[in-house]
């Protein structure tokens, strides 16, 4: 089976060709729009949608070239159908529908979160069920992954996502966008204990997360340590970056520990996915936690943690191999699309799914 995967739900335009037979990844191209959004310190939805429109055709053509196939060799086109910035999602979905219609291919609208949730199985043999810490720019959830299309949400954020906390923290520290890699780089020269930040929810029952208090605490530290010109000493920036990274990781680990207990021996593997899952400190912490809990720890390589087309193609393959027949061409792009529709709404405001 050969599937073209398309991802346009945020600020990465991505296309990939993936097979169910080795080598699975035939091509995997990601075009970052960083330069276009950087002057604004974050993703501007309208700019993102227009950039996807400009670049998607050419990127798909290159992905097909690199895979060395024509469109008639494909079995299906899988595309992120949501959740995400709706303008970009519409661009990707319309492109995928057009290709599917023109070539008579199966069309699969993939939940972006399902793309992340199954991404680990693209390059690793991980059996269901597994416990998943899904941490990205818009989402922060603990899920019991029981099978393809079967997700039980154990916890979610009641305010910001972990990636959002990295991004907003980096902005406060003047480190630019995207915040995760910038914080991780600055933290290497820093001392995580000197200007310690709080760990919201630590030690509380349950598996929900909260990061807005951490962001406020960082803003207060920045205000306290900034000079009269508003600038921070580079050593303070490094220490605060290290402290923020450690605090976010500690919160994620604490909640994951509760989720492991809640699973009560039903899972053998702890998995992480999403952009924040590429963070080295978090990965090391999760590996330790899994070891002491008697679980295996498996994570996609960093390039498959951040948004990419290969995970969307792979989720399409998983769905088709699981008996799915694809989606109708009147599929409507979904700005919100929870993985577990039965989960109660999160108690906080501003929750994305
Ligand atoms: O999964 P993703 O690429 O896009 C979404 O679906 O949101 O995740 C992007 C998020 C951003 O918030 C970015 O700052 C964060 O992942 N991120 C990281 C790292 N690399 C990306 N956070 C911490 N450490 C990293 N190395
Ligand atoms: Zn993502």
Short mmCIF file of C-alpha atoms and ligand atoms in Angstrom, two decimals:
data_model
loop_
_atom_site.label_atom_id
_atom_site.label_comp_id
_atom_site.label_asym_id
_atom_site.label_seq_id
_atom_site.Cartn_x
_atom_site.Cartn_y
_atom_site.Cartn_z
CA UNK A 1 0.00 0.00 0.00
CA UNK A 2 1.35 3.45 -0.95
CA UNK A 3 -0.19 6.54 0.61
CA UNK A 4 0.47 10.25 0.08
CA UNK A 5 0.23 12.15 3.38
CA UNK A 6 -0.47 15.90 3.56
CA UNK A 7 -0.17 18.10 6.66
CA UNK A 8 -1.15 21.80 6.73
CA UNK A 9 -2.83 22.29 10.12
CA UNK A 10 -0.31 24.74 11.60
CA UNK A 11 2.88 26.39 10.34
CA UNK A 12 4.50 23.44 8.60
CA UNK A 13 3.61 22.52 5.02
CA UNK A 14 4.39 18.81 4.78
CA UNK A 15 4.01 16.00 2.26
CA UNK A 16 5.24 12.41 2.40
CA UNK A 17 4.85 9.10 0.62
CA UNK A 18 4.64 6.13 2.99
CA UNK A 19 4.27 2.41 2.34
CA UNK A 20 3.20 -0.43 4.61
CA UNK A 21 6.19 -2.39 3.28
CA UNK A 22 9.85 -1.64 4.05
CA UNK A 23 11.25 0.90 3.57
CA UNK A 24 8.13 2.52 4.92
CA UNK A 25 9.09 6.17 4.39
CA UNK A 26 9.62 6.74 0.64
CA UNK A 27 9.80 10.53 1.00
CA UNK A 28 9.09 12.97 3.82
CA UNK A 29 9.33 16.72 3.17
CA UNK A 30 8.59 19.48 5.66
CA UNK A 31 8.66 23.12 4.69
CA UNK A 32 8.78 25.36 7.74
CA UNK A 33 7.18 28.79 7.58
CA UNK A 34 9.30 30.05 10.48
CA UNK A 35 10.72 33.03 8.62
CA UNK A 36 7.23 34.23 7.67
CA UNK A 37 5.88 34.09 11.24
CA UNK A 38 9.00 35.07 13.21
CA UNK A 39 8.42 38.87 13.01
CA UNK A 40 5.09 38.34 14.82
CA UNK A 41 6.46 36.05 17.56
CA UNK A 42 3.98 33.30 16.78
CA UNK A 43 1.86 31.72 14.05
CA UNK A 44 -0.44 34.12 12.16
CA UNK A 45 -3.30 31.93 10.80
CA UNK A 46 -3.93 33.99 7.66
CA UNK A 47 -0.24 34.03 6.72
CA UNK A 48 -0.04 30.27 7.37
CA UNK A 49 -3.02 29.49 5.10
CA UNK A 50 -1.65 31.61 2.26
CA UNK A 51 1.82 30.06 2.59
CA UNK A 52 0.33 26.53 2.45
CA UNK A 53 -1.50 27.56 -0.71
CA UNK A 54 1.73 28.89 -2.26
CA UNK A 55 3.89 25.87 -1.45
CA UNK A 56 1.75 22.75 -1.26
CA UNK A 57 1.57 21.89 -4.99
CA UNK A 58 5.33 22.09 -5.42
CA UNK A 59 6.05 20.18 -2.23
CA UNK A 60 3.74 17.30 -3.22
CA UNK A 61 5.40 17.14 -6.64
CA UNK A 62 8.82 16.89 -4.95
CA UNK A 63 7.59 14.23 -2.51
CA UNK A 64 6.28 12.14 -5.42
CA UNK A 65 9.57 12.64 -7.31
CA UNK A 66 11.68 11.59 -4.34
CA UNK A 67 9.50 8.51 -3.88
CA UNK A 68 10.02 7.81 -7.58
CA UNK A 69 6.33 7.19 -8.32
CA UNK A 70 3.45 8.75 -10.23
CA UNK A 71 0.01 9.47 -8.77
CA UNK A 72 -1.45 6.31 -10.32
CA UNK A 73 0.83 4.19 -8.12
CA UNK A 74 -0.85 5.56 -4.99
CA UNK A 75 -3.60 3.71 -3.16
CA UNK A 76 -4.83 6.64 -1.12
CA UNK A 77 -4.35 10.28 -0.17
CA UNK A 78 -4.42 10.98 3.58
CA UNK A 79 -4.66 14.54 4.85
CA UNK A 80 -5.01 16.26 8.20
CA UNK A 81 -8.75 17.04 8.41
CA UNK A 82 -8.41 18.84 11.77
CA UNK A 83 -8.01 19.93 14.50
CA UNK A 84 -5.93 22.97 13.65
CA UNK A 85 -5.93 26.42 12.09
CA UNK A 86 -8.93 26.10 9.81
CA UNK A 87 -7.57 28.08 6.84
CA UNK A 88 -4.58 25.79 6.52
CA UNK A 89 -6.65 22.65 7.08
CA UNK A 90 -9.00 23.71 4.26
CA UNK A 91 -6.04 24.19 1.89
CA UNK A 92 -4.73 20.67 2.59
CA UNK A 93 -8.13 18.98 2.50
CA UNK A 94 -9.14 20.58 -0.82
CA UNK A 95 -5.80 19.62 -2.38
CA UNK A 96 -6.17 16.00 -1.19
CA UNK A 97 -9.76 15.81 -2.42
CA UNK A 98 -8.72 17.12 -5.84
CA UNK A 99 -5.94 14.53 -6.21
CA UNK A 100 -8.22 11.71 -4.99
CA UNK A 101 -11.03 12.77 -7.35
CA UNK A 102 -8.77 13.23 -10.38
CA UNK A 103 -7.01 9.87 -9.92
CA UNK A 104 -9.83 7.83 -8.44
CA UNK A 105 -7.96 7.30 -5.17
CA UNK A 106 -9.26 6.64 -1.67
CA UNK A 107 -9.46 9.84 0.38
CA UNK A 108 -8.70 9.64 4.12
CA UNK A 109 -9.29 12.60 6.46
CA UNK A 110 -6.96 12.03 9.40
CA UNK A 111 -7.33 13.52 12.86
CA UNK A 112 -3.99 15.32 13.41
CA UNK A 113 -3.90 14.00 16.97
CA UNK A 114 -4.36 10.44 15.69
CA UNK A 115 -1.37 11.11 13.40
CA UNK A 116 0.73 11.92 16.49
CA UNK A 117 -0.83 9.08 18.51
CA UNK A 118 0.12 6.39 15.99
CA UNK A 119 3.42 7.98 14.82
CA UNK A 120 5.49 5.73 17.08
CA UNK A 121 4.33 2.62 15.17
CA UNK A 122 5.76 3.97 11.92
CA UNK A 123 9.30 2.96 12.88
CA UNK A 124 8.84 0.83 16.02
CA UNK A 125 6.95 -2.34 16.78
CA UNK A 126 4.67 -1.14 19.58
CA UNK A 127 1.61 -3.25 20.35
CA UNK A 128 -1.70 -1.90 21.65
CA UNK A 129 -2.62 -0.94 24.29
CA UNK A 130 -0.07 1.72 25.25
CA UNK A 131 -0.05 4.81 27.40
CA UNK A 132 0.59 7.98 25.39
CA UNK A 133 1.79 11.39 26.54
CA UNK A 134 0.79 13.62 23.61
CA UNK A 135 2.49 16.99 23.95
CA UNK A 136 2.43 19.59 21.20
CA UNK A 137 1.89 23.29 20.65
CA UNK A 138 -1.89 23.05 20.93
CA UNK A 139 -2.46 19.86 22.91
CA UNK A 140 -1.34 18.24 26.11
CA UNK A 141 -3.06 14.95 26.90
CA UNK A 142 -2.53 11.54 28.45
CA UNK A 143 -4.31 8.85 26.45
CA UNK A 144 -4.80 5.15 26.70
CA UNK A 145 -4.35 4.01 23.09
CA UNK A 146 -6.37 0.79 22.88
CA UNK A 147 -6.23 0.41 19.10
CA UNK A 148 -6.64 2.34 15.86
CA UNK A 149 -9.51 4.76 16.45
CA UNK A 150 -9.85 3.72 20.11
CA UNK A 151 -8.49 6.38 22.46
CA UNK A 152 -9.41 6.98 26.08
CA UNK A 153 -8.38 10.33 27.46
CA UNK A 154 -7.03 10.06 31.00
CA UNK A 155 -6.07 13.71 31.37
CA UNK A 156 -5.75 16.99 29.50
CA UNK A 157 -4.65 20.54 30.15
CA UNK A 158 -7.08 22.84 31.85
CA UNK A 159 -5.44 25.90 30.27
CA UNK A 160 -2.26 26.06 28.12
CA UNK A 161 -0.55 23.18 26.33
CA UNK A 162 3.06 22.30 27.24
CA UNK A 163 4.33 23.54 23.86
CA UNK A 164 2.41 26.77 24.32
CA UNK A 165 4.19 27.22 27.68
CA UNK A 166 7.56 26.74 25.96
CA UNK A 167 6.54 29.21 23.23
CA UNK A 168 5.18 31.87 25.58
CA UNK A 169 8.14 31.39 27.94
CA UNK A 170 10.60 31.89 25.10
CA UNK A 171 8.80 35.07 24.09
CA UNK A 172 9.09 36.40 27.67
CA UNK A 173 12.81 35.58 27.67
CA UNK A 174 13.33 37.19 24.26
CA UNK A 175 14.36 33.87 22.71
CA UNK A 176 12.07 33.95 19.69
CA UNK A 177 9.81 31.42 18.03
CA UNK A 178 9.35 28.41 18.17
CA UNK A 179 10.03 28.39 21.86
CA UNK A 180 10.75 24.73 22.57
CA UNK A 181 14.01 24.38 20.66
CA UNK A 182 15.08 27.92 21.71
CA UNK A 183 14.47 27.20 25.43
CA UNK A 184 16.24 23.83 25.15
CA UNK A 185 19.28 25.46 23.51
CA UNK A 186 19.49 28.34 26.02
CA UNK A 187 18.98 25.93 28.94
CA UNK A 188 22.20 24.06 28.13
CA UNK A 189 24.23 26.92 29.64
CA UNK A 190 21.84 27.39 32.56
CA UNK A 191 21.34 26.25 36.15
CA UNK A 192 17.79 24.90 36.58
CA UNK A 193 17.84 25.36 40.37
CA UNK A 194 19.02 28.96 40.87
CA UNK A 195 15.78 30.70 39.87
CA UNK A 196 13.45 27.78 40.48
CA UNK A 197 9.91 28.04 39.15
CA UNK A 198 6.77 26.40 40.61
CA UNK A 199 5.38 23.04 39.44
CA UNK A 200 1.60 23.51 39.02
CA UNK A 201 -0.56 20.47 39.95
CA UNK A 202 2.45 18.52 41.25
CA UNK A 203 1.38 15.87 43.72
CA UNK A 204 -2.34 16.37 43.03
CA UNK A 205 -4.62 13.49 42.13
CA UNK A 206 -5.55 12.82 38.53
CA UNK A 207 -3.84 13.31 35.20
CA UNK A 208 -4.82 16.85 34.21
CA UNK A 209 -2.23 19.54 33.50
CA UNK A 210 -2.05 23.29 34.07
CA UNK A 211 0.65 25.60 32.75
CA UNK A 212 -0.73 29.12 32.88
CA UNK A 213 0.50 29.67 36.48
CA UNK A 214 4.00 28.67 35.43
CA UNK A 215 3.91 31.24 32.65
CA UNK A 216 2.78 33.92 35.13
CA UNK A 217 5.54 32.95 37.58
CA UNK A 218 8.10 33.26 34.80
CA UNK A 219 6.74 36.69 33.82
CA UNK A 220 7.16 37.81 37.46
CA UNK A 221 10.76 36.51 37.60
CA UNK A 222 11.55 38.28 34.33
CA UNK A 223 10.10 41.55 35.68
CA UNK A 224 12.11 41.18 38.91
CA UNK A 225 15.44 40.44 37.25
CA UNK A 226 15.26 42.74 34.23
CA UNK A 227 17.47 45.82 34.27
CA UNK A 228 16.15 49.37 33.97
CA UNK A 229 16.23 48.95 30.17
CA UNK A 230 13.99 45.87 30.48
CA UNK A 231 16.78 43.54 29.35
CA UNK A 232 17.83 40.39 31.18
CA UNK A 233 21.39 39.35 31.92
CA UNK A 234 22.31 36.42 29.58
CA UNK A 235 23.09 34.25 32.63
CA UNK A 236 19.60 34.92 34.00
CA UNK A 237 18.07 34.04 30.61
CA UNK A 238 19.95 30.71 30.60
CA UNK A 239 18.98 29.92 34.21
CA UNK A 240 15.32 30.82 33.64
CA UNK A 241 15.23 28.76 30.42
CA UNK A 242 16.71 25.78 32.27
CA UNK A 243 14.29 26.31 35.13
CA UNK A 244 11.26 26.52 32.81
CA UNK A 245 12.28 23.40 30.93
CA UNK A 246 12.79 21.48 34.20
CA UNK A 247 9.46 22.69 35.61
CA UNK A 248 7.51 21.69 32.48
CA UNK A 249 9.23 18.29 32.40
CA UNK A 250 8.55 17.70 36.14
CA UNK A 251 4.85 18.51 35.67
CA UNK A 252 4.56 16.20 32.66
CA UNK A 253 6.35 13.39 34.52
CA UNK A 254 4.23 13.76 37.66
CA UNK A 255 0.96 13.52 35.71
CA UNK A 256 2.31 10.62 33.63
CA UNK A 257 3.20 8.78 36.87
CA UNK A 258 -0.45 9.09 37.93
CA UNK A 259 -1.60 7.84 34.53
CA UNK A 260 0.64 4.78 34.82
CA UNK A 261 -0.97 4.04 38.18
CA UNK A 262 -4.44 4.61 36.70
CA UNK A 263 -3.69 2.05 33.96
CA UNK A 264 -3.09 -0.51 36.71
CA UNK A 265 -0.87 -2.91 34.76
CA UNK A 266 -2.96 -2.83 31.58
CA UNK A 267 -0.13 -1.35 29.49
CA UNK A 268 3.42 -2.54 28.87
CA UNK A 269 4.67 0.53 27.01
CA UNK A 270 4.92 4.25 27.67
CA UNK A 271 4.96 6.33 24.47
CA UNK A 272 5.32 10.03 23.85
CA UNK A 273 4.57 12.03 20.70
CA UNK A 274 4.08 15.60 19.45
CA UNK A 275 6.58 18.44 19.06
CA UNK A 276 7.47 18.71 22.77
CA UNK A 277 8.29 14.97 22.76
CA UNK A 278 11.47 15.87 20.88
CA UNK A 279 12.76 17.54 24.08
CA UNK A 280 15.79 15.65 25.40
CA UNK A 281 15.22 16.37 29.10
CA UNK A 282 11.63 15.16 28.85
CA UNK A 283 12.63 12.03 26.94
CA UNK A 284 15.29 11.17 29.53
CA UNK A 285 12.80 11.72 32.35
CA UNK A 286 10.16 9.55 30.68
CA UNK A 287 12.72 6.79 30.04
CA UNK A 288 13.60 6.83 33.78
CA UNK A 289 9.96 6.84 34.83
CA UNK A 290 9.18 3.91 32.53
CA UNK A 291 12.16 1.94 33.86
CA UNK A 292 11.15 2.41 37.50
CA UNK A 293 7.55 1.53 36.60
CA UNK A 294 8.49 -1.67 34.78
CA UNK A 295 7.40 -0.35 31.38
CA UNK A 296 9.16 -0.04 28.04
CA UNK A 297 9.61 3.51 26.79
CA UNK A 298 9.40 4.21 23.06
CA UNK A 299 9.36 7.57 21.27
CA UNK A 300 9.48 8.50 17.59
CA UNK A 301 12.74 10.12 16.51
CA UNK A 302 12.56 13.93 16.92
CA UNK A 303 11.81 14.64 13.23
CA UNK A 304 8.70 12.44 13.51
CA UNK A 305 7.60 14.15 16.76
CA UNK A 306 7.18 17.60 15.23
CA UNK A 307 4.52 17.98 12.54
CA UNK A 308 5.19 15.97 9.37
CA UNK A 309 3.36 14.32 6.49
CA UNK A 310 4.69 10.81 7.16
CA UNK A 311 2.66 10.43 10.35
CA UNK A 312 -0.51 11.49 8.50
CA UNK A 313 0.13 8.99 5.69
CA UNK A 314 0.87 6.32 8.30
CA UNK A 315 -2.35 7.01 10.23
CA UNK A 316 -4.17 6.67 6.89
CA UNK A 317 -2.49 3.30 6.32
CA UNK A 318 -3.35 2.15 9.85
CA UNK A 319 -6.99 3.11 9.33
CA UNK A 320 -7.28 1.44 5.94
CA UNK A 321 -5.57 -1.74 7.20
CA UNK A 322 -7.91 -1.74 10.18
CA UNK A 323 -10.92 -2.13 7.91
CA UNK A 324 -11.55 1.53 7.16
CA UNK A 325 -12.72 2.44 3.67
CA UNK A 326 -11.73 6.10 3.66
CA UNK A 327 -13.89 9.20 3.86
CA UNK A 328 -16.46 10.74 1.54
CA UNK A 329 -15.37 13.70 -0.58
CA UNK A 330 -17.89 15.90 1.21
CA UNK A 331 -15.84 15.63 4.43
CA UNK A 332 -15.91 19.03 6.19
CA UNK A 333 -12.62 20.22 7.76
CA UNK A 334 -12.86 20.29 11.55
CA UNK A 335 -11.23 23.08 13.62
CA UNK A 336 -11.93 20.95 16.71
CA UNK A 337 -11.85 17.17 16.74
CA UNK A 338 -11.36 15.38 20.07
CA UNK A 339 -9.70 11.95 19.92
CA UNK A 340 -11.94 10.66 22.68
CA UNK A 341 -15.44 12.06 22.06
CA UNK A 342 -16.68 10.50 25.32
CA UNK A 343 -14.20 12.36 27.53
CA UNK A 344 -15.87 15.01 29.68
CA UNK A 345 -15.03 18.61 28.71
CA UNK A 346 -11.87 19.87 30.42
CA UNK A 347 -12.67 22.20 33.31
CA UNK A 348 -10.59 25.15 32.05
CA UNK A 349 -11.20 27.75 29.38
CA UNK A 350 -9.38 27.94 26.05
CA UNK A 351 -8.96 24.20 25.70
CA UNK A 352 -8.45 23.19 22.07
CA UNK A 353 -9.96 19.69 22.03
O1 LIG B 1 3.48 18.80 17.13
P1 LIG B 1 3.96 20.14 16.77
O2 LIG B 1 5.06 20.26 15.73
O3 LIG B 1 2.79 21.06 16.28
C1 LIG B 1 1.53 21.02 16.89
O4 LIG B 1 0.74 20.10 16.54
O5 LIG B 1 1.31 21.89 17.78
O6 LIG B 1 4.45 20.84 18.12
C2 LIG B 1 4.98 22.14 18.12
C3 LIG B 1 5.39 22.49 19.54
C4 LIG B 1 5.81 23.95 19.69
O7 LIG B 1 5.16 24.48 20.82
C5 LIG B 1 7.32 23.85 19.92
O8 LIG B 1 7.83 24.90 20.72
C6 LIG B 1 7.44 22.50 20.60
O9 LIG B 1 6.51 21.68 19.94
N1 LIG B 1 8.79 21.92 20.49
C7 LIG B 1 9.58 21.68 21.55
C8 LIG B 1 10.81 21.18 21.02
N2 LIG B 1 10.70 21.15 19.66
C9 LIG B 1 9.44 21.60 19.36
N3 LIG B 1 9.38 21.83 22.88
C10 LIG B 1 10.38 21.50 23.70
N4 LIG B 1 11.59 21.05 23.28
C11 LIG B 1 11.85 20.87 21.96
N5 LIG B 1 13.03 20.41 21.58
ZN1 LIG B 2 1.15 18.42 15.77
#
